Short mmCIF file of C-alpha atoms in Angstrom, two decimals:
data_model
loop_
_atom_site.label_atom_id
_atom_site.label_comp_id
_atom_site.label_asym_id
_atom_site.label_seq_id
_atom_site.Cartn_x
_atom_site.Cartn_y
_atom_site.Cartn_z
CA MET A 1 0.35 -0.25 -0.05
CA THR A 2 1.72 3.38 -0.96
CA LYS A 3 1.82 6.14 1.64
CA PRO A 4 0.13 9.26 1.13
CA LYS A 5 1.91 12.47 -0.37
CA LYS A 6 2.36 15.23 2.30
CA GLU A 7 0.02 18.44 1.74
CA TRP A 8 2.13 20.64 0.17
CA LYS A 9 2.03 24.26 1.84
CA PRO A 10 4.10 26.77 -0.24
CA THR A 11 5.29 29.82 1.64
CA ILE A 12 4.43 32.77 0.21
CA THR A 13 6.40 35.82 0.44
CA HIS A 14 6.47 39.27 -0.91
CA VAL A 15 9.99 41.44 -1.45
CA VAL A 16 9.09 45.34 -0.06
CA PRO A 17 11.49 47.56 -1.82
CA LYS A 18 13.60 50.06 -0.01
CA GLY A 19 12.04 53.61 0.04
CA THR A 20 8.53 52.01 0.83
CA LYS A 21 6.43 54.29 3.13
CA LEU A 22 4.21 52.44 5.56
CA ALA A 23 1.01 54.11 6.40
CA ASP A 24 2.39 55.01 9.55
CA GLY A 25 4.95 57.05 7.91
CA THR A 26 7.37 55.02 8.54
CA ILE A 27 10.06 54.36 5.12
CA LEU A 28 11.92 51.09 4.88
CA ASP A 29 15.81 51.49 5.12
CA LYS A 30 16.30 48.53 3.40
CA GLU A 31 14.53 46.12 1.34
CA THR A 32 12.86 43.62 3.14
CA THR A 33 10.66 39.92 2.89
CA LEU A 34 7.36 39.82 4.42
CA THR A 35 5.37 36.65 4.88
CA GLN A 36 1.38 36.90 3.26
CA GLU A 37 0.49 37.01 6.77
CA GLU A 38 3.23 40.19 7.54
CA PHE A 39 2.00 41.65 4.05
CA THR A 40 -2.13 41.40 4.85
CA THR A 41 -1.67 42.98 8.38
CA ILE A 42 1.18 45.51 7.77
CA PRO A 43 -1.11 48.39 6.00
CA LEU A 44 1.33 49.76 3.51
CA LEU A 45 0.66 53.04 1.58
CA PHE A 46 1.43 51.58 -1.65
CA GLN A 47 -1.56 49.04 -0.86
CA THR A 48 -3.55 52.30 -0.10
CA THR A 49 -2.61 54.32 -3.25
CA ILE A 50 -3.49 51.11 -5.39
CA LEU A 51 -6.86 50.65 -4.17
CA PHE A 52 -7.90 54.35 -4.53
CA MET A 53 -6.26 54.31 -8.51
CA ILE A 54 -8.08 50.94 -9.41
CA TYR A 55 -11.39 51.71 -7.50
CA GLY A 56 -11.44 55.31 -8.31
CA LEU A 57 -11.74 56.78 -4.51
CA GLY A 58 -10.79 59.95 -3.65
#
């Protein structure tokens, strides 16, 4: 009998470039890699800006 394959759980990461401004005003002084969980919980200014551009808000 064959063993069941282990479930593959990839780790999704996002590279955030140096100079990115966070919503709290912090500017990153070096390139940073964030996990998917961190990326969705840390409000990045450019995420908000992109949403405004896509949906015509503001």
